[in-house]
Amino acid sequence: MHDNLGLPGPVPGPAAAIRLVWVYPDLLSTYGDRGNLLVLVRRAGLRGMAVEVAGVNSDQQVPGDGDIYLLGGGEDLPQVLAARRLRADGGLAAAASRGAVIFAVCAGYQIIGAEFAGAEGEAVPGLGLLDIRSSRGEQRAVGEITAEVDPGLGVPRLTGFENHQGVTWRGPAARPLAAVLDGVGNGDGTEGAYGGRVIGTYLHGPALVRNPGLADLLLGWVAGPLPPVDPRQEELVRQLRTERLASRGATA
Amino acid sequence: MNPRVPPPRRPGLPLRARLATTVGGAAGRASRLAGRGDGSVIGGVIGLRLKPDLLRLLARGRQVVLVTGTNGKTTTTRLITAALGADGQQVASNAFGANMEAGLVSALARAPDAAMAVLEVDEKHMPAMLEATGARVVALLNLSRDQMDRAAEIWMLARRWRAALAAAQGCHVIANADDPLVAWAAGQAGKVTWVAAGQRWHDDSWCCPQCGSHLRRDGDHWYCGECSNRRPAVSWVLAGDQVIDPADRSWPAGLDLPGRANRSNAVMALAVADLFGISVPQAMAALQHVRSVAGRYTQASRRGCALRLLLAKNPAGWLETLDILAPPPVPVLLAVNAQGPDGRDTSWLWDVDYRRLRGRPVLVTGERRTDLAVRLEADEVAFRVVGGIDEAVDLARAASMEVVANYTAFQQVRAVLGRTV
């Protein structure tokens, strides 16, 4: 299936290429999740960095030697199935213990935590790669979200769309990714979480599209300090950020 | 006509229901006169307020066909209406896509004497509308991701369909066997006619709706590697541009409407018509007269440029629409909004593969044109951003142009071109 990943042209793959692994697009790709992959490929390409991409379906083994792993959103049943298989597979946990970068969105964010709510609200064990627990809230959070990123990460404020019913608590080994300015996020005024090089967020789908700073954070964790991008190549994204933030009465 | 579905007896409407339809009808006319829309919803809203079970009363004694699915509802409803009306029968229908309860009420109230009704129904509302109308036939077209900010998740939707159809044992389901979610949803219905209507978009059916395992595909066939779930044996087949009927006769699916998706809609319509005793040649002759459906596929001229209007609302719809574009160098104008009816979340743009637009003139407009521009940039598609259709026509300077728009963007284009299209 995902042998055709919708990538912008062939990407050369020398030995030093960044290895991106898209985890279970057959179960965890509900709405535009491919966008995160395309943004990472593009922003690496703008700096002349080579990228290798592997899409791994739920009937395949998750390779342990990736640099950046992406997990997307999913409905309740696929989410439970994905968690069960990832636990049995062990590849993602092995990669995390090696220090690989993991970026997980929405259902994927909950999966990498210790526990989340299944289709009937029951507690389902997650992968425990991030010190969080999630359960189901009273109301679905649907709409634009704006949040100020933890200053330690040096990433401009987040803008995105959230669509979830999760409530997430952090343990001592996880820090909030951001403080909510507008929207719901984790439910306690914070949004997302990170610990080491593992990041999760409720900004769903193509979260990196409007947040190239977050994409660069992931790339920089793998490749070291990144050269700047030609501003002309970022003009449209900058405009999109400004428009979306302005629609919520915020500035970039 | 020799209906295989026996015609029920038609009782009259109670007094209060008659009053509710009269007042509602007047409101619909007033709404049309005031230019507030085509009047297909407001009348129903008022009627329902006066008489909450109005839909049940209006449907009573009629043979109701419900049509639902993510894509193709409005067109298929139109095709079935044309086929059932082929012998001069009056058929009630919500032809303009008002597909929730009020729209259904208006459609039935407008045609009090029609013994048959073909009604498009919103996917989420199908179970309730099935119960209220006591529909004899339900046509299930397809299920894929659409407007995730307000629509139900589709696995959940398939579960609700399955329960509703299992409960409606008198109902005859016409279902697309090539869509695993649809097939599963129809799996416990009392009577099903399976149609191989095709599935172009696979990205919502990689996994078995029954057990979650990875589905295997072998040509047109699909089956679960773990459980017994598999594609049912089909009675009707769309094979390229031929329709094969249950008697194994082959008929050319020669439509005026373009593309595979419409041939798929047509084979579903033929299977429904057959239930009512309408033969393939008789039905096909009626389908061929359908040229445009609520503005879709309409051709219009603007400043000397021949435009064709194409509606695409979600990734599966865009996939089918990109298939039918006139070849390069005909320019393409893409228009995207994110108002309520469109879904306020533009994430779906990232599920559409736009690389096929490389190497031809592409123009971009709509309230969310910047989102679209960023998407095209990532796919290395060259484009120009324009303020609207006239600027696009002036810039393109071509004899013809394809216009692809999502829901409210489509309505805005129609408004610019005048209500004639």
XYZ file of N, CA and C in Angstrom, chain A residues 16-21 36-53 67-70 100-103 155 197 199 208 211-227 229 234:
165
model
N 24.502 8.837 5.226
C 24.183 9.759 6.309
C 22.744 10.247 6.262
N 21.925 9.646 5.399
C 20.551 10.108 5.272
C 19.793 9.963 6.587
N 18.874 10.909 6.847
C 18.002 10.816 8.018
C 16.921 9.779 7.716
N 16.760 8.832 8.622
C 15.778 7.760 8.388
C 14.468 8.071 9.096
N 13.431 8.355 8.297
C 12.096 8.633 8.837
C 11.261 7.361 8.777
N 10.607 7.041 9.876
C 9.730 5.865 9.884
C 8.306 6.326 10.182
N 2.952 15.563 8.079
C 4.147 15.665 8.924
C 5.364 15.077 8.230
N 5.145 13.982 7.541
C 6.216 13.348 6.784
C 6.703 14.286 5.667
N 5.734 14.839 4.930
C 6.089 15.698 3.794
C 6.831 16.946 4.257
N 6.430 17.491 5.409
C 7.101 18.695 5.912
C 8.537 18.370 6.316
N 8.752 17.257 6.995
C 10.122 16.887 7.396
C 10.997 16.654 6.158
N 10.446 15.974 5.168
C 11.214 15.714 3.949
C 11.575 17.035 3.258
N 10.580 17.935 3.195
C 10.822 19.203 2.514
C 11.866 20.039 3.250
N 11.735 20.145 4.560
C 12.641 21.022 5.307
C 14.047 20.431 5.386
N 14.159 19.122 5.349
C 15.490 18.522 5.252
C 16.059 18.814 3.865
N 15.213 18.647 2.844
C 15.647 18.872 1.468
C 16.095 20.302 1.219
N 15.408 21.272 1.827
C 15.775 22.681 1.637
C 17.184 22.948 2.169
N 17.685 22.081 3.023
C 19.042 22.240 3.581
C 20.008 21.252 2.968
N 19.570 20.605 1.903
C 20.460 19.677 1.224
C 20.688 18.380 1.971
N 19.812 18.100 2.975
C 19.985 16.866 3.731
C 19.178 15.748 3.081
N 19.780 14.577 2.991
C 19.093 13.431 2.396
C 18.200 12.741 3.421
N 17.105 12.179 2.926
C 16.129 11.520 3.796
C 15.737 10.182 3.187
N 15.635 9.183 4.034
C 15.055 7.904 3.611
C 13.756 7.727 4.367
N 12.724 7.303 3.663
C 11.422 7.158 4.305
C 10.966 5.709 4.247
N 15.697 7.171 12.622
C 16.097 8.379 13.349
C 14.893 9.112 13.925
N 13.813 9.234 13.097
C 12.598 9.918 13.541
C 11.412 9.017 13.248
N 10.597 8.766 14.264
C 9.386 7.945 14.116
C 8.163 8.845 14.228
N 7.238 8.694 13.281
C 6.007 9.486 13.292
C 4.814 8.585 13.569
N 16.178 7.480 19.802
C 15.566 7.959 18.557
C 14.506 9.013 18.865
N 14.207 9.859 17.869
C 13.188 10.898 18.018
C 11.819 10.299 17.706
N 10.840 10.577 18.575
C 9.469 10.134 18.307
C 8.557 11.352 18.351
N 7.755 11.507 17.296
C 6.778 12.583 17.254
C 5.410 11.962 17.040
N 11.056 27.046 20.335
C 10.163 26.906 19.170
C 9.067 27.964 19.266
N 13.719 12.882 23.821
C 13.424 13.210 22.425
C 12.075 12.645 21.973
N 8.131 13.373 21.774
C 7.155 14.467 21.851
C 5.787 13.957 21.455
N 2.870 19.599 11.885
C 4.138 20.284 11.581
C 3.983 21.317 10.457
N 3.763 24.577 11.898
C 4.771 24.737 12.953
C 6.137 24.243 12.484
N 6.700 24.925 11.478
C 7.988 24.464 10.948
C 9.088 24.483 12.004
N 8.926 25.320 13.034
C 9.921 25.362 14.109
C 9.982 24.031 14.847
N 8.818 23.403 14.986
C 8.766 22.099 15.650
C 9.411 21.035 14.751
N 9.165 21.140 13.458
C 9.799 20.209 12.509
C 11.315 20.341 12.583
N 11.791 21.590 12.655
C 13.242 21.812 12.723
C 13.830 21.299 14.035
N 13.045 21.375 15.111
C 13.519 20.838 16.392
C 13.817 19.341 16.242
N 12.876 18.619 15.586
C 13.064 17.171 15.402
C 14.281 16.889 14.522
N 14.381 17.636 13.414
C 15.513 17.423 12.502
C 16.831 17.751 13.194
N 16.826 18.847 13.990
C 18.044 19.273 14.673
C 18.497 18.255 15.719
N 17.554 17.578 16.337
C 17.919 16.549 17.318
C 18.692 15.411 16.651
N 18.401 15.201 15.372
C 19.099 14.130 14.652
C 20.383 14.636 14.009
N 20.301 15.809 13.368
C 21.394 16.249 12.499
C 22.280 17.325 13.117
N 21.948 17.798 14.329
C 22.719 18.895 14.906
C 22.213 20.224 14.366
N 22.952 21.314 14.666
C 22.490 22.651 14.277
C 22.191 22.723 12.774
N 21.023 23.297 12.427
C 20.586 23.326 11.033
C 20.909 24.671 10.393
N 21.357 24.672 9.147
C 21.510 25.955 8.448
C 20.141 26.585 8.215
N 16.886 28.351 6.390
C 16.208 28.107 5.114
C 16.080 29.428 4.378
N 10.062 29.969 2.641
C 9.230 29.903 3.852
C 8.123 30.938 3.835
